[in-house]
PDB file of C-alpha atoms in Angstrom:
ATOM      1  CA  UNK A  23    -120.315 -78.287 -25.433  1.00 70.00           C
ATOM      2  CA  UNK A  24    -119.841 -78.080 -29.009  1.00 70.00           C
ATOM      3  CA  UNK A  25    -118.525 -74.733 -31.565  1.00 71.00           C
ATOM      4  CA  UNK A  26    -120.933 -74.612 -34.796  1.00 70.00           C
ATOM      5  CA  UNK A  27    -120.760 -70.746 -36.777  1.00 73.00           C
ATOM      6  CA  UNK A  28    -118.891 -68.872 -34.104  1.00 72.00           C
ATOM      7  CA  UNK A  29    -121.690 -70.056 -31.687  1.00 68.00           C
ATOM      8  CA  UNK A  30    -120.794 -72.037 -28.284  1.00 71.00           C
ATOM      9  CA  UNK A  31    -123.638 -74.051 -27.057  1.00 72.00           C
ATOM     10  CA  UNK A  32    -123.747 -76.418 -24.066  1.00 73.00           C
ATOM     11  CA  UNK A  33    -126.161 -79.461 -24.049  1.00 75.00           C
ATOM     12  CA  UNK A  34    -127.692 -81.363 -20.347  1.00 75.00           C
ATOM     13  CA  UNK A  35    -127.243 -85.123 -21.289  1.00 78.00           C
ATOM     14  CA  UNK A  36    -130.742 -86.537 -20.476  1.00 80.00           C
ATOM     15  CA  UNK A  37    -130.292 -90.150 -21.606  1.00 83.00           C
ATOM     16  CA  UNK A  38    -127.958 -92.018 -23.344  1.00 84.00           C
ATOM     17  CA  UNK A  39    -127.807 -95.823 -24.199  1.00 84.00           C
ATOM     18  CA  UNK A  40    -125.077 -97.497 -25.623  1.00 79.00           C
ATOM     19  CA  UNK A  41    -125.260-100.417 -27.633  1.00 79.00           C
ATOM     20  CA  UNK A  42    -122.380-103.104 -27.467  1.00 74.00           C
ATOM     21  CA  UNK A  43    -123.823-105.508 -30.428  1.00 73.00           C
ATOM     22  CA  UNK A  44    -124.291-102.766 -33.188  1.00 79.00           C
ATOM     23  CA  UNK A  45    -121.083-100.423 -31.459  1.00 76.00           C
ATOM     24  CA  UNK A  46    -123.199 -97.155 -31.061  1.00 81.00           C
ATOM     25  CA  UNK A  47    -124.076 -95.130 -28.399  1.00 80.00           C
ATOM     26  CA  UNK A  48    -127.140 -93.008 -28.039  1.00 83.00           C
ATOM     27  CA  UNK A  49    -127.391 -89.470 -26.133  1.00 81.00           C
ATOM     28  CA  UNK A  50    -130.482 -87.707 -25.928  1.00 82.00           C
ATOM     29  CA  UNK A  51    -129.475 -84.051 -24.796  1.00 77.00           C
ATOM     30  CA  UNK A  52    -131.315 -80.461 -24.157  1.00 72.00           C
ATOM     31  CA  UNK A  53    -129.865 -77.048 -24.825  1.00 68.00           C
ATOM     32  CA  UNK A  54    -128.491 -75.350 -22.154  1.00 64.00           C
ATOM     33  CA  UNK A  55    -131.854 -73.619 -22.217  1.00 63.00           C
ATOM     34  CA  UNK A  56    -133.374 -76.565 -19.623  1.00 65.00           C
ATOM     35  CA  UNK A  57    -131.481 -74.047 -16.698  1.00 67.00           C
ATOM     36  CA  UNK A  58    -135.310 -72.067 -17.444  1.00 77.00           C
ATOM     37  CA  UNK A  59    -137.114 -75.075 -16.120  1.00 73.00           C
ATOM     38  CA  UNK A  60    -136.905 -74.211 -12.491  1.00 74.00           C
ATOM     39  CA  UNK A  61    -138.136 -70.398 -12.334  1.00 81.00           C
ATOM     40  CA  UNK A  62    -142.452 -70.363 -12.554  1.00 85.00           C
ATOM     41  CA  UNK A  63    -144.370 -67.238 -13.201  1.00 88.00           C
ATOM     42  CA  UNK A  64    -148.395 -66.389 -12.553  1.00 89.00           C
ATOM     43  CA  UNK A  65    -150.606 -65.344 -14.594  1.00 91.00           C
ATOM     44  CA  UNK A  66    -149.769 -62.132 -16.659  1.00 93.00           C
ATOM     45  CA  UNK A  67    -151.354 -59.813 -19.342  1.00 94.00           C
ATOM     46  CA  UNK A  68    -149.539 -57.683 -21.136  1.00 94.00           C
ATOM     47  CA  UNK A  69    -150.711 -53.589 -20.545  1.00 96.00           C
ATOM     48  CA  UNK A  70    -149.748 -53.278 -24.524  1.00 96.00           C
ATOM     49  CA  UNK A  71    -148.138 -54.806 -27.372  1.00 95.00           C
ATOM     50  CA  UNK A  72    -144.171 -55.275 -26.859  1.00 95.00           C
ATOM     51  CA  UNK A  73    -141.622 -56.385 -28.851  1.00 95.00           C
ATOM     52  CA  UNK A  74    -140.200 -60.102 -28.082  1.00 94.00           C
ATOM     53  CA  UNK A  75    -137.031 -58.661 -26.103  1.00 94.00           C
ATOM     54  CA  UNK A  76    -139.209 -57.600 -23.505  1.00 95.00           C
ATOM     55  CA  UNK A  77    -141.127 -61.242 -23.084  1.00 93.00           C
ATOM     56  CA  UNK A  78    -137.162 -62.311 -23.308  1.00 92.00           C
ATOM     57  CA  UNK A  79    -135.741 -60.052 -20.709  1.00 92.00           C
ATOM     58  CA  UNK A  80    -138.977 -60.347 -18.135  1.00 92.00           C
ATOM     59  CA  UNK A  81    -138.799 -64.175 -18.503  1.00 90.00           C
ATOM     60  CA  UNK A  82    -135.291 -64.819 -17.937  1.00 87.00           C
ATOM     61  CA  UNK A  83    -134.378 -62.229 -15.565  1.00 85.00           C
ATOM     62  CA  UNK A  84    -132.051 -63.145 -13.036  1.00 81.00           C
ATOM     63  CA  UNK A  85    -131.090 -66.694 -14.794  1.00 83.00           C
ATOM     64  CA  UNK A  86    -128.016 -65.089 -16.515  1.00 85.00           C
ATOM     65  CA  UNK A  87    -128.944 -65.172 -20.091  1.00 89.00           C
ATOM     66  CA  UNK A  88    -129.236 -61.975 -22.127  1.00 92.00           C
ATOM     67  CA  UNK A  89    -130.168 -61.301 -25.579  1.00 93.00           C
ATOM     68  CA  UNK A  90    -127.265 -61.660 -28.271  1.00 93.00           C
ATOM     69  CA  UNK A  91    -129.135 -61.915 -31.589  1.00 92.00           C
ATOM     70  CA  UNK A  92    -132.461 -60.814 -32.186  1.00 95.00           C
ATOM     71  CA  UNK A  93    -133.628 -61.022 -35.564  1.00 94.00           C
ATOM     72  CA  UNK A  94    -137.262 -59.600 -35.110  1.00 93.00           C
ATOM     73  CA  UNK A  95    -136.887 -56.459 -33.558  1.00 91.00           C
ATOM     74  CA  UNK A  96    -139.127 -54.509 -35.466  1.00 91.00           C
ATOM     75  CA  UNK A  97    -142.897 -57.009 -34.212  1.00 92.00           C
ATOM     76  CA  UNK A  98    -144.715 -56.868 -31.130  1.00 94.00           C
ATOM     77  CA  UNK A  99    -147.214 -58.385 -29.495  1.00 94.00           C
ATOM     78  CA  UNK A 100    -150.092 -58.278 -26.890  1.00 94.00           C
ATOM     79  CA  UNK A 101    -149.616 -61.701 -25.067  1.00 92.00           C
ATOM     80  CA  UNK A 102    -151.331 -63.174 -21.989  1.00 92.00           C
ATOM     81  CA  UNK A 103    -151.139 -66.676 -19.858  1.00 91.00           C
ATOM     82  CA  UNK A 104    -153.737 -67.471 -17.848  1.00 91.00           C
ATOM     83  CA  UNK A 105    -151.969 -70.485 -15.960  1.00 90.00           C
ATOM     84  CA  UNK A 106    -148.536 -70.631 -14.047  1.00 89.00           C
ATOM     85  CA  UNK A 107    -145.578 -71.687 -16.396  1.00 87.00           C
ATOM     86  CA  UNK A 108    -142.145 -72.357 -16.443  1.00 85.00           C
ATOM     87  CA  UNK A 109    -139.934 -69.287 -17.691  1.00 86.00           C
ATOM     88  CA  UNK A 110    -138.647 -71.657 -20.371  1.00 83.00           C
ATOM     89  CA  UNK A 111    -142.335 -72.303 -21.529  1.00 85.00           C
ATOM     90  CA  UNK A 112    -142.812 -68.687 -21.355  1.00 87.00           C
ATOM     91  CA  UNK A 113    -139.726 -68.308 -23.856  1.00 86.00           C
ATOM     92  CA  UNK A 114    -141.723 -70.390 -26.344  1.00 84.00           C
ATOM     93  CA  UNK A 115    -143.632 -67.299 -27.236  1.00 87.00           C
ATOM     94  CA  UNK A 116    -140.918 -66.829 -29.974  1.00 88.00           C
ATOM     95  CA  UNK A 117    -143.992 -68.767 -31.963  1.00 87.00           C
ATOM     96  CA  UNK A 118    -146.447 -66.176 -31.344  1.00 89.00           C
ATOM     97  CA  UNK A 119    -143.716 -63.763 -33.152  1.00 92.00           C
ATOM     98  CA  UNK A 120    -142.969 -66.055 -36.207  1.00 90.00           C
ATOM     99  CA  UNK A 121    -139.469 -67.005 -34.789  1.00 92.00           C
ATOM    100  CA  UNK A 122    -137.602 -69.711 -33.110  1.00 90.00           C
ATOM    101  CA  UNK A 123    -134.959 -69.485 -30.092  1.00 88.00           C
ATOM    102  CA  UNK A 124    -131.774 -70.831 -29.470  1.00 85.00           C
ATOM    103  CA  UNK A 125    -129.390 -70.668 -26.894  1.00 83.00           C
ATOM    104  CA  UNK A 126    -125.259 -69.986 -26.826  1.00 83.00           C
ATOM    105  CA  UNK A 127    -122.507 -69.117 -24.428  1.00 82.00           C
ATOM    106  CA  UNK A 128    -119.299 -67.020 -24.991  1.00 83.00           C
ATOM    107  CA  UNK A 129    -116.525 -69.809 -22.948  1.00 79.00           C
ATOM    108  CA  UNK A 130    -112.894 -68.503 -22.159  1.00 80.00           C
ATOM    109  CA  UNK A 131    -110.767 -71.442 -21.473  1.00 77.00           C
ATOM    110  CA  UNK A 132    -113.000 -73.251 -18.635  1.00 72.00           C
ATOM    111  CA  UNK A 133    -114.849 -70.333 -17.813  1.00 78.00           C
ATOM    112  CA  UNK A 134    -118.764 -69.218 -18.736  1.00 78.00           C
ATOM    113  CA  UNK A 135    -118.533 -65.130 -19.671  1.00 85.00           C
ATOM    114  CA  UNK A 136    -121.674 -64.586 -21.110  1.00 87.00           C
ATOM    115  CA  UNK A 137    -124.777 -67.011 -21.328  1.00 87.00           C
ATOM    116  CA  UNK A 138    -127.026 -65.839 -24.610  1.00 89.00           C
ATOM    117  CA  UNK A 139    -130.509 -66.578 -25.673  1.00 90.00           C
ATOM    118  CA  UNK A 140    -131.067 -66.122 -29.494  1.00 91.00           C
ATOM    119  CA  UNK A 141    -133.908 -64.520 -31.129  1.00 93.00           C
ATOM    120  CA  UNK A 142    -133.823 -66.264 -34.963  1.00 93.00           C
ATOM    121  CA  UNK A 143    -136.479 -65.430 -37.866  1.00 91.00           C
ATOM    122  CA  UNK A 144    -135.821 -69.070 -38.633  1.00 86.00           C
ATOM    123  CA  UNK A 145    -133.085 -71.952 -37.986  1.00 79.00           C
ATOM    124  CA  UNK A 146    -132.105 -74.465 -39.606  1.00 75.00           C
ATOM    125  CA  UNK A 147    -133.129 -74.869 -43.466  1.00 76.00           C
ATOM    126  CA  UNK A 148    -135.231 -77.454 -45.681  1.00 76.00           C
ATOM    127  CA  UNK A 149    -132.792 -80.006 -47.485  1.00 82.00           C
ATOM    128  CA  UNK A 150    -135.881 -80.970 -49.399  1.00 84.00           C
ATOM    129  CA  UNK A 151    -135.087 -84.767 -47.746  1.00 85.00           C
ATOM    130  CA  UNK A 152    -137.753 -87.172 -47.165  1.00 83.00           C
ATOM    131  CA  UNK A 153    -137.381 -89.987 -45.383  1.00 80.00           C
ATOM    132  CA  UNK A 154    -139.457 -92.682 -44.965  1.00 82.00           C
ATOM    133  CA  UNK A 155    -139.738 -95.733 -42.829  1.00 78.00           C
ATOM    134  CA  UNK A 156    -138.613 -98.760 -44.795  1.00 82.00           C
ATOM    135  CA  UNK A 157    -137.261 -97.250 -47.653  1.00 83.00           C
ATOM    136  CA  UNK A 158    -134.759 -94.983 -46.452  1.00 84.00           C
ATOM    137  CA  UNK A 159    -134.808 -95.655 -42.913  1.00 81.00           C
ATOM    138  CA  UNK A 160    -135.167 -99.298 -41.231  1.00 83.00           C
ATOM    139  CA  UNK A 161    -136.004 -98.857 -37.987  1.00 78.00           C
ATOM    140  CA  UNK A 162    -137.538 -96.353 -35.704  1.00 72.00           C
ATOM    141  CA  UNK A 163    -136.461 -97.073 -31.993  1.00 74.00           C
ATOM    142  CA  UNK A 164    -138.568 -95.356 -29.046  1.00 66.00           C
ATOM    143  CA  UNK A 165    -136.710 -94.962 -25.283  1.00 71.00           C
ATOM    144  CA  UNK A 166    -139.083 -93.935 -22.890  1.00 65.00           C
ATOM    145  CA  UNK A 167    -137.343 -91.676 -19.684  1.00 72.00           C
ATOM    146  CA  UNK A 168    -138.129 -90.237 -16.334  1.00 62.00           C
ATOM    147  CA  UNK A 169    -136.584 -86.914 -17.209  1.00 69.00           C
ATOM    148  CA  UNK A 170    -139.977 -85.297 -17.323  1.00 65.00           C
ATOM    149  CA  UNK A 171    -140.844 -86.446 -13.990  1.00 62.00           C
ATOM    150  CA  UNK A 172    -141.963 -83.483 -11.872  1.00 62.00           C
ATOM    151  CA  UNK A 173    -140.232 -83.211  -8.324  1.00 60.00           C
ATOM    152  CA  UNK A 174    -142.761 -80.386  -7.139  1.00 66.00           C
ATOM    153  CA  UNK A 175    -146.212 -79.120  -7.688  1.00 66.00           C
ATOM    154  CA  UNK A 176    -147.985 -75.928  -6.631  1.00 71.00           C
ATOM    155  CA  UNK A 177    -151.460 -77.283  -5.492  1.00 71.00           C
ATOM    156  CA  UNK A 178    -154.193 -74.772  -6.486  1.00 72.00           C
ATOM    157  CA  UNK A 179    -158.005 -74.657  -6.794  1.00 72.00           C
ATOM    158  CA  UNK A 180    -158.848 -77.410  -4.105  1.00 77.00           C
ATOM    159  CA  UNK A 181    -161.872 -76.755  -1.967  1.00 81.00           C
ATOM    160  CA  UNK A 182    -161.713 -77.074   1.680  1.00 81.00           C
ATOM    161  CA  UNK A 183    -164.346 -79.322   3.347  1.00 84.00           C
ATOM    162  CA  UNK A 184    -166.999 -77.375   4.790  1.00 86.00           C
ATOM    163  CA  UNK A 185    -166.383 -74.468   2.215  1.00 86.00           C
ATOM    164  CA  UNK A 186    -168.440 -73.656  -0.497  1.00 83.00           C
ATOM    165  CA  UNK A 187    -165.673 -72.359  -2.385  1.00 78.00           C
ATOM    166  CA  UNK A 188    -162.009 -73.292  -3.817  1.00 74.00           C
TER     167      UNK A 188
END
């Protein structure tokens, strides 16, 4: 968990490796957003255009989040998906609107009051920066993981033997 303007947010550690000859440790985290992963939804066309809050709301229903900043309210959209997808790939349509989500909690003491999902025009901001490998950085180090491994699949479009169609 970490406080950054006024905002709680709550990170999953994925990985981390620590390093005893260089004395540095390595954590590779997800926002608290990752708690989307486990809720699928079917194909789904939208009747008419609607603005983000209502992709928001119909995506994350039941998971405990709720909208606390929404900086596009005045867009909409017509949006489709032909294939099932997780609710938290269904939360990436923030794209499709020109904006970027984030995720924060409201914490009393120990305790989780309010988990929020963020509706930004944009986050974060351009330091005009550039880095570059052997000039201003040395090394680029690549740790491959398991944590996309999937523990279930919904079989679909197989076609039985003796039938003619899937």
């Amino acid at each position: 968990m970490r406080s950054y303007d006024d905002l709680d947010e709550f990170y999953t550690i994925i990985d981390t490796e620590a390093d005893t000859s260089n004395n540095t440790i390595y954590v590779y985290a997800e926002d608290a957003g990752l708690d989307l992963l486990n809720d699928v939804y079917g194909e789904y066309t939208a009747d008419k255009a609607y603005p983000i809050s209502y992709y928001v709301e119909k995506y994350s229903k039941n998971s405990g989040f709720e909208i606390h900043i929404n900086e596009i309210t005045n867009l909409t959209r017509t949006l489709s998906w032909d294939t099932d997808s997780t609710a938290s790939e269904r939360l990436s349509i923030a794209a499709s609107f020109g904006a970027e989500i984030g995720y924060s909690f409201e914490i009393d003491g120990l305790e989780l009051k309010h988990r929020y999902i963020n509706i930004y025009k944009r986050r974060g901001k351009d330091s005009g920066i550039v880095l570059r490998l052997n000039r201003e950085i040395d090394k680029i180090v690549v740790k491959r993981s398991i944590a996309n491994l999937a523990t279930g699949y919904k079989v679909l479009g197989g076609t039985p033997k003796g039938a003619d169609k899937p």
